[in-house]
Amino acid sequence: MKFSKITFFATLLTVLTFTTANASFLVEQYDDFWSTSLAALENYADVNDASTSAYWDIIDFTDDPSGFAGDIPGSNPWPSAAEAGITGTGATLNQTFFAKITGDFYIGENGEYTFRTYSDDGVFLYIDDTLIINDPNEHSEQIRTGFLDLLIGIHSVELYFFENGGEASLEFTLSPTGGTFTHFDYPDYQAPAPVPEPSTFFLLGGGLVGLSFYARKRKKA
């Protein structure tokens, strides 16, 4: 099918006007290193490249899918295990590592929000550079919660999870305090795409008019 210049500009205008940006998080896994110290994890990530990385809207990982359910059913393998096609709690790639998870999400209504981690082992969570979950311990599956008042707009996540033997699981969800917990792929947390400046629409509109005139002129010729 021939894709004309007019069709291209019309499609571009539609995309600029109506699309939304996903609340995608970068999940970076660092193999063969772990620590109960947040500072040690931050420093290691600053000076080393991740072993594997992937983008996810749903932060729900485990090496024990038959035993770990979290709050919301369903989970995924960790990035390094997924890349290697390895499963199980005894696999080397699932024994000692940490993950750094970063990204943005959108809040459409002012209020207090609750952030929940369900993990084995420990986890540290920053929201807008504020540490609201501080769990520097090795343990079996446990829930941690943090609370923060948020205004309408874009907010940031920086989460560190560490694993040292046994099951490696993490589920990360949020809710308006007192509401239902969901993953970050929930439509309410998707960030609206920036609306182009009026001058952008003017230029695109002018381009469409010019292309239309040009097409008519060629047709007459």
PDB file of C-alpha atoms in Angstrom:
ATOM      1  CA  MET A   1       0.000   0.000   0.000  1.00  0.00           C
ATOM      2  CA  LYS A   2       1.355   3.389  -0.978  1.00  0.00           C
ATOM      3  CA  PHE A   3       1.879   5.709   2.003  1.00  0.00           C
ATOM      4  CA  SER A   4       1.593   9.305   0.760  1.00  0.00           C
ATOM      5  CA  LYS A   5       3.190  12.325   2.356  1.00  0.00           C
ATOM      6  CA  ILE A   6      -0.251  13.654   3.262  1.00  0.00           C
ATOM      7  CA  THR A   7      -1.120  10.398   5.022  1.00  0.00           C
ATOM      8  CA  PHE A   8       2.197  10.513   6.866  1.00  0.00           C
ATOM      9  CA  PHE A   9       1.657  14.018   8.204  1.00  0.00           C
ATOM     10  CA  ALA A  10      -1.933  13.256   9.169  1.00  0.00           C
ATOM     11  CA  THR A  11      -0.811  10.178  11.066  1.00  0.00           C
ATOM     12  CA  LEU A  12       1.966  12.107  12.768  1.00  0.00           C
ATOM     13  CA  LEU A  13      -0.492  14.799  13.850  1.00  0.00           C
ATOM     14  CA  THR A  14      -2.792  12.150  15.304  1.00  0.00           C
ATOM     15  CA  VAL A  15       0.073  10.514  17.193  1.00  0.00           C
ATOM     16  CA  LEU A  16       1.247  13.823  18.629  1.00  0.00           C
ATOM     17  CA  THR A  17      -2.262  14.685  19.745  1.00  0.00           C
ATOM     18  CA  PHE A  18      -3.649  11.473  21.214  1.00  0.00           C
ATOM     19  CA  THR A  19      -0.918   9.026  22.290  1.00  0.00           C
ATOM     20  CA  THR A  20       0.147   8.307  25.853  1.00  0.00           C
ATOM     21  CA  ALA A  21       3.553   7.210  27.109  1.00  0.00           C
ATOM     22  CA  ASN A  22       3.778   3.911  28.954  1.00  0.00           C
ATOM     23  CA  ALA A  23       4.992   3.829  32.547  1.00  0.00           C
ATOM     24  CA  SER A  24       7.923   1.670  31.459  1.00  0.00           C
ATOM     25  CA  PHE A  25      10.648   0.801  33.929  1.00  0.00           C
ATOM     26  CA  LEU A  26      14.218  -0.102  33.089  1.00  0.00           C
ATOM     27  CA  VAL A  27      15.136  -3.300  34.951  1.00  0.00           C
ATOM     28  CA  GLU A  28      18.916  -3.708  35.194  1.00  0.00           C
ATOM     29  CA  GLN A  29      20.251  -6.935  36.701  1.00  0.00           C
ATOM     30  CA  TYR A  30      23.776  -7.161  38.126  1.00  0.00           C
ATOM     31  CA  ASP A  31      24.914 -10.760  38.465  1.00  0.00           C
ATOM     32  CA  ASP A  32      27.327 -12.141  41.090  1.00  0.00           C
ATOM     33  CA  PHE A  33      27.023  -9.160  43.438  1.00  0.00           C
ATOM     34  CA  TRP A  34      24.688  -8.393  46.315  1.00  0.00           C
ATOM     35  CA  SER A  35      24.707  -6.425  49.537  1.00  0.00           C
ATOM     36  CA  THR A  36      22.402  -5.436  52.371  1.00  0.00           C
ATOM     37  CA  SER A  37      23.885  -1.933  52.087  1.00  0.00           C
ATOM     38  CA  LEU A  38      21.967   0.496  49.893  1.00  0.00           C
ATOM     39  CA  ALA A  39      25.097   2.612  49.431  1.00  0.00           C
ATOM     40  CA  ALA A  40      27.049  -0.433  48.210  1.00  0.00           C
ATOM     41  CA  LEU A  41      24.357  -1.294  45.650  1.00  0.00           C
ATOM     42  CA  GLU A  42      24.174   2.299  44.413  1.00  0.00           C
ATOM     43  CA  ASN A  43      27.963   2.547  44.118  1.00  0.00           C
ATOM     44  CA  TYR A  44      28.238  -0.759  42.274  1.00  0.00           C
ATOM     45  CA  ALA A  45      25.558   0.257  39.767  1.00  0.00           C
ATOM     46  CA  ASP A  46      27.296   3.605  39.226  1.00  0.00           C
ATOM     47  CA  VAL A  47      30.615   2.057  38.166  1.00  0.00           C
ATOM     48  CA  ASN A  48      29.552  -1.208  36.507  1.00  0.00           C
ATOM     49  CA  ASP A  49      27.461  -2.117  33.486  1.00  0.00           C
ATOM     50  CA  ALA A  50      24.397  -4.247  34.080  1.00  0.00           C
ATOM     51  CA  SER A  51      24.696  -7.925  33.165  1.00  0.00           C
ATOM     52  CA  THR A  52      21.270  -7.784  31.496  1.00  0.00           C
ATOM     53  CA  SER A  53      18.487  -5.249  31.160  1.00  0.00           C
ATOM     54  CA  ALA A  54      14.903  -5.068  29.940  1.00  0.00           C
ATOM     55  CA  TYR A  55      11.921  -2.707  29.972  1.00  0.00           C
ATOM     56  CA  TRP A  56       8.776  -3.682  31.866  1.00  0.00           C
ATOM     57  CA  ASP A  57       5.507  -2.033  32.928  1.00  0.00           C
ATOM     58  CA  ILE A  58       4.793  -4.886  35.340  1.00  0.00           C
ATOM     59  CA  ILE A  59       7.384  -5.374  38.084  1.00  0.00           C
ATOM     60  CA  ASP A  60       6.706  -8.970  39.089  1.00  0.00           C
ATOM     61  CA  PHE A  61       9.653 -11.372  38.919  1.00  0.00           C
ATOM     62  CA  THR A  62      10.461 -14.733  40.456  1.00  0.00           C
ATOM     63  CA  ASP A  63      12.583 -17.831  39.987  1.00  0.00           C
ATOM     64  CA  ASP A  64       9.869 -19.891  41.727  1.00  0.00           C
ATOM     65  CA  PRO A  65       6.668 -19.403  39.698  1.00  0.00           C
ATOM     66  CA  SER A  66       4.983 -22.442  41.274  1.00  0.00           C
ATOM     67  CA  GLY A  67       5.562 -21.165  44.816  1.00  0.00           C
ATOM     68  CA  PHE A  68       5.379 -17.370  44.566  1.00  0.00           C
ATOM     69  CA  ALA A  69       2.110 -15.608  43.797  1.00  0.00           C
ATOM     70  CA  GLY A  70       2.521 -12.178  45.386  1.00  0.00           C
ATOM     71  CA  ASP A  71      -0.650 -10.119  45.652  1.00  0.00           C
ATOM     72  CA  ILE A  72      -1.485 -10.297  41.945  1.00  0.00           C
ATOM     73  CA  PRO A  73      -1.250 -13.633  40.080  1.00  0.00           C
ATOM     74  CA  GLY A  74       1.373 -13.987  37.376  1.00  0.00           C
ATOM     75  CA  SER A  75       5.097 -13.324  37.241  1.00  0.00           C
ATOM     76  CA  ASN A  76       8.105 -13.266  34.933  1.00  0.00           C
ATOM     77  CA  PRO A  77      11.662 -14.661  35.087  1.00  0.00           C
ATOM     78  CA  TRP A  78      14.457 -12.272  35.992  1.00  0.00           C
ATOM     79  CA  PRO A  79      16.209 -10.738  32.941  1.00  0.00           C
ATOM     80  CA  SER A  80      19.448 -12.760  33.187  1.00  0.00           C
ATOM     81  CA  ALA A  81      17.584 -16.047  33.624  1.00  0.00           C
ATOM     82  CA  ALA A  82      15.206 -15.188  30.798  1.00  0.00           C
ATOM     83  CA  GLU A  83      18.090 -14.399  28.460  1.00  0.00           C
ATOM     84  CA  ALA A  84      19.832 -17.667  29.338  1.00  0.00           C
ATOM     85  CA  GLY A  85      16.645 -19.746  29.308  1.00  0.00           C
ATOM     86  CA  ILE A  86      17.235 -20.851  32.900  1.00  0.00           C
ATOM     87  CA  THR A  87      14.584 -21.516  35.559  1.00  0.00           C
ATOM     88  CA  GLY A  88      14.548 -22.648  39.176  1.00  0.00           C
ATOM     89  CA  THR A  89      15.780 -21.380  42.531  1.00  0.00           C
ATOM     90  CA  GLY A  90      18.941 -23.484  42.338  1.00  0.00           C
ATOM     91  CA  ALA A  91      20.230 -21.945  39.103  1.00  0.00           C
ATOM     92  CA  THR A  92      23.435 -19.938  39.540  1.00  0.00           C
ATOM     93  CA  LEU A  93      22.025 -16.853  37.826  1.00  0.00           C
ATOM     94  CA  ASN A  94      19.172 -16.792  40.355  1.00  0.00           C
ATOM     95  CA  GLN A  95      21.332 -17.126  43.472  1.00  0.00           C
ATOM     96  CA  THR A  96      23.335 -13.943  44.043  1.00  0.00           C
ATOM     97  CA  PHE A  97      22.463 -10.733  42.240  1.00  0.00           C
ATOM     98  CA  PHE A  98      20.739  -7.407  42.592  1.00  0.00           C
ATOM     99  CA  ALA A  99      18.423  -5.411  40.371  1.00  0.00           C
ATOM    100  CA  LYS A 100      18.087  -1.671  39.885  1.00  0.00           C
ATOM    101  CA  ILE A 101      14.682  -0.563  38.607  1.00  0.00           C
ATOM    102  CA  THR A 102      14.111   2.990  37.413  1.00  0.00           C
ATOM    103  CA  GLY A 103      11.377   4.858  35.576  1.00  0.00           C
ATOM    104  CA  ASP A 104       8.432   7.242  35.793  1.00  0.00           C
ATOM    105  CA  PHE A 105       4.709   6.969  36.365  1.00  0.00           C
ATOM    106  CA  TYR A 106       1.794   9.401  36.343  1.00  0.00           C
ATOM    107  CA  ILE A 107      -0.566  10.461  39.124  1.00  0.00           C
ATOM    108  CA  GLY A 108      -3.852  11.992  37.979  1.00  0.00           C
ATOM    109  CA  GLU A 109      -5.268  12.948  41.383  1.00  0.00           C
ATOM    110  CA  ASN A 110      -3.652  14.586  44.404  1.00  0.00           C
ATOM    111  CA  GLY A 111      -3.509  12.440  47.529  1.00  0.00           C
ATOM    112  CA  GLU A 112      -1.641   9.873  49.577  1.00  0.00           C
ATOM    113  CA  TYR A 113      -0.465   6.767  47.742  1.00  0.00           C
ATOM    114  CA  THR A 114       0.697   3.432  49.097  1.00  0.00           C
ATOM    115  CA  PHE A 115       3.595   1.540  47.524  1.00  0.00           C
ATOM    116  CA  ARG A 116       3.946  -2.170  48.268  1.00  0.00           C
ATOM    117  CA  THR A 117       6.785  -4.598  47.730  1.00  0.00           C
ATOM    118  CA  TYR A 118       6.428  -8.332  48.180  1.00  0.00           C
ATOM    119  CA  SER A 119       9.950  -9.712  48.135  1.00  0.00           C
ATOM    120  CA  ASP A 120      12.528 -12.365  48.995  1.00  0.00           C
ATOM    121  CA  ASP A 121      15.151 -10.945  49.818  1.00  0.00           C
ATOM    122  CA  GLY A 122      15.435  -7.228  50.674  1.00  0.00           C
ATOM    123  CA  VAL A 123      14.449  -4.060  48.859  1.00  0.00           C
ATOM    124  CA  PHE A 124      15.002  -0.297  48.930  1.00  0.00           C
ATOM    125  CA  LEU A 125      12.517   2.057  47.275  1.00  0.00           C
ATOM    126  CA  TYR A 126      12.837   5.727  46.387  1.00  0.00           C
ATOM    127  CA  ILE A 127       9.843   7.703  45.117  1.00  0.00           C
ATOM    128  CA  ASP A 128      10.838  11.164  43.893  1.00  0.00           C
ATOM    129  CA  ASP A 129      14.229  10.690  45.626  1.00  0.00           C
ATOM    130  CA  THR A 130      12.538  10.001  48.984  1.00  0.00           C
ATOM    131  CA  LEU A 131      13.395   6.629  50.547  1.00  0.00           C
ATOM    132  CA  ILE A 132      10.054   5.191  51.639  1.00  0.00           C
ATOM    133  CA  ILE A 133      10.890   1.469  51.936  1.00  0.00           C
ATOM    134  CA  ASN A 134      14.135   0.480  53.644  1.00  0.00           C
ATOM    135  CA  ASP A 135      14.501  -3.290  53.964  1.00  0.00           C
ATOM    136  CA  PRO A 136      18.193  -4.279  54.348  1.00  0.00           C
ATOM    137  CA  ASN A 137      17.506  -7.876  55.388  1.00  0.00           C
ATOM    138  CA  GLU A 138      17.678 -11.391  53.992  1.00  0.00           C
ATOM    139  CA  HIS A 139      14.315 -13.076  54.476  1.00  0.00           C
ATOM    140  CA  SER A 140      11.607 -15.226  52.943  1.00  0.00           C
ATOM    141  CA  GLU A 141       8.602 -13.621  51.216  1.00  0.00           C
ATOM    142  CA  GLN A 142       7.561 -10.517  53.125  1.00  0.00           C
ATOM    143  CA  ILE A 143       5.459  -7.428  52.410  1.00  0.00           C
ATOM    144  CA  ARG A 144       6.751  -3.903  52.925  1.00  0.00           C
ATOM    145  CA  THR A 145       4.740  -0.710  52.421  1.00  0.00           C
ATOM    146  CA  GLY A 146       5.585   2.964  52.092  1.00  0.00           C
ATOM    147  CA  PHE A 147       3.328   6.009  51.947  1.00  0.00           C
ATOM    148  CA  LEU A 148       3.756   9.347  50.205  1.00  0.00           C
ATOM    149  CA  ASP A 149       1.572  12.357  49.380  1.00  0.00           C
ATOM    150  CA  LEU A 150       1.763  12.997  45.652  1.00  0.00           C
ATOM    151  CA  LEU A 151       0.529  15.811  43.426  1.00  0.00           C
ATOM    152  CA  ILE A 152      -0.849  15.420  39.925  1.00  0.00           C
ATOM    153  CA  GLY A 153       1.988  14.852  37.477  1.00  0.00           C
ATOM    154  CA  ILE A 154       4.992  12.667  36.679  1.00  0.00           C
ATOM    155  CA  HIS A 155       6.856  10.934  39.509  1.00  0.00           C
ATOM    156  CA  SER A 156      10.018   8.840  39.595  1.00  0.00           C
ATOM    157  CA  VAL A 157      10.885   5.372  40.872  1.00  0.00           C
ATOM    158  CA  GLU A 158      14.297   4.045  41.866  1.00  0.00           C
ATOM    159  CA  LEU A 159      14.194   0.585  43.425  1.00  0.00           C
ATOM    160  CA  TYR A 160      16.994  -1.766  44.476  1.00  0.00           C
ATOM    161  CA  PHE A 161      16.337  -5.456  45.135  1.00  0.00           C
ATOM    162  CA  PHE A 162      19.000  -7.916  46.324  1.00  0.00           C
ATOM    163  CA  GLU A 163      19.097 -11.709  46.421  1.00  0.00           C
ATOM    164  CA  ASN A 164      21.438 -14.066  48.291  1.00  0.00           C
ATOM    165  CA  GLY A 165      20.416 -17.687  47.828  1.00  0.00           C
ATOM    166  CA  GLY A 166      17.094 -19.483  47.777  1.00  0.00           C
ATOM    167  CA  GLU A 167      14.018 -17.952  46.208  1.00  0.00           C
ATOM    168  CA  ALA A 168      14.398 -14.641  44.350  1.00  0.00           C
ATOM    169  CA  SER A 169      11.056 -12.841  44.083  1.00  0.00           C
ATOM    170  CA  LEU A 170       9.801  -9.278  43.791  1.00  0.00           C
ATOM    171  CA  GLU A 171       6.366  -7.812  43.173  1.00  0.00           C
ATOM    172  CA  PHE A 172       5.971  -4.014  43.204  1.00  0.00           C
ATOM    173  CA  THR A 173       2.532  -2.371  43.143  1.00  0.00           C
ATOM    174  CA  LEU A 174       0.765   0.813  44.215  1.00  0.00           C
ATOM    175  CA  SER A 175      -2.660   2.165  45.094  1.00  0.00           C
ATOM    176  CA  PRO A 176      -4.370   5.312  46.313  1.00  0.00           C
ATOM    177  CA  THR A 177      -4.186   4.725  50.073  1.00  0.00           C
ATOM    178  CA  GLY A 178      -7.099   2.486  50.992  1.00  0.00           C
ATOM    179  CA  GLY A 179      -7.695   1.505  47.357  1.00  0.00           C
ATOM    180  CA  THR A 180      -6.884  -1.511  45.216  1.00  0.00           C
ATOM    181  CA  PHE A 181      -3.278  -2.365  44.434  1.00  0.00           C
ATOM    182  CA  THR A 182      -2.385  -2.620  40.753  1.00  0.00           C
ATOM    183  CA  HIS A 183       0.686  -2.832  38.570  1.00  0.00           C
ATOM    184  CA  PHE A 184       2.001   0.278  36.852  1.00  0.00           C
ATOM    185  CA  ASP A 185       0.488  -0.726  33.519  1.00  0.00           C
ATOM    186  CA  TYR A 186      -2.894   0.354  34.916  1.00  0.00           C
ATOM    187  CA  PRO A 187      -4.207   3.155  32.632  1.00  0.00           C
ATOM    188  CA  ASP A 188      -4.454   5.693  35.479  1.00  0.00           C
ATOM    189  CA  TYR A 189      -0.664   5.562  35.903  1.00  0.00           C
ATOM    190  CA  GLN A 190       0.217   5.990  32.239  1.00  0.00           C
ATOM    191  CA  ALA A 191       1.856   9.338  31.575  1.00  0.00           C
ATOM    192  CA  PRO A 192       0.099  11.491  28.939  1.00  0.00           C
ATOM    193  CA  ALA A 193       2.389  12.373  26.059  1.00  0.00           C
ATOM    194  CA  PRO A 194       3.416  16.040  25.920  1.00  0.00           C
ATOM    195  CA  VAL A 195       0.980  18.180  23.912  1.00  0.00           C
ATOM    196  CA  PRO A 196       2.852  19.942  21.085  1.00  0.00           C
ATOM    197  CA  GLU A 197       3.123  23.718  21.142  1.00  0.00           C
ATOM    198  CA  PRO A 198       0.556  25.617  19.015  1.00  0.00           C
ATOM    199  CA  SER A 199       3.354  26.524  16.628  1.00  0.00           C
ATOM    200  CA  THR A 200       3.914  22.800  15.992  1.00  0.00           C
ATOM    201  CA  PHE A 201       0.289  22.310  15.008  1.00  0.00           C
ATOM    202  CA  PHE A 202       0.517  25.413  12.794  1.00  0.00           C
ATOM    203  CA  LEU A 203       3.572  24.088  10.986  1.00  0.00           C
ATOM    204  CA  LEU A 204       2.040  20.635  10.556  1.00  0.00           C
ATOM    205  CA  GLY A 205      -1.225  22.156   9.382  1.00  0.00           C
ATOM    206  CA  GLY A 206       0.615  24.388   6.945  1.00  0.00           C
ATOM    207  CA  GLY A 207       2.528  21.378   5.666  1.00  0.00           C
ATOM    208  CA  LEU A 208      -0.699  19.465   5.114  1.00  0.00           C
ATOM    209  CA  VAL A 209      -2.255  22.371   3.214  1.00  0.00           C
ATOM    210  CA  GLY A 210       0.856  22.776   1.082  1.00  0.00           C
ATOM    211  CA  LEU A 211       1.027  19.090   0.283  1.00  0.00           C
ATOM    212  CA  SER A 212      -2.663  19.061  -0.581  1.00  0.00           C
ATOM    213  CA  PHE A 213      -2.221  22.018  -2.959  1.00  0.00           C
ATOM    214  CA  TYR A 214       0.829  20.353  -4.491  1.00  0.00           C
ATOM    215  CA  ALA A 215      -1.078  17.108  -5.028  1.00  0.00           C
ATOM    216  CA  ARG A 216      -3.981  18.907  -6.715  1.00  0.00           C
ATOM    217  CA  LYS A 217      -1.600  20.850  -8.941  1.00  0.00           C
ATOM    218  CA  ARG A 218       0.158  17.637 -10.045  1.00  0.00           C
ATOM    219  CA  LYS A 219      -3.191  15.998 -10.746  1.00  0.00           C
ATOM    220  CA  LYS A 220      -4.272  18.880 -13.003  1.00  0.00           C
ATOM    221  CA  ALA A 221      -0.976  18.754 -14.862  1.00  0.00           C
TER     222      ALA A 221
END
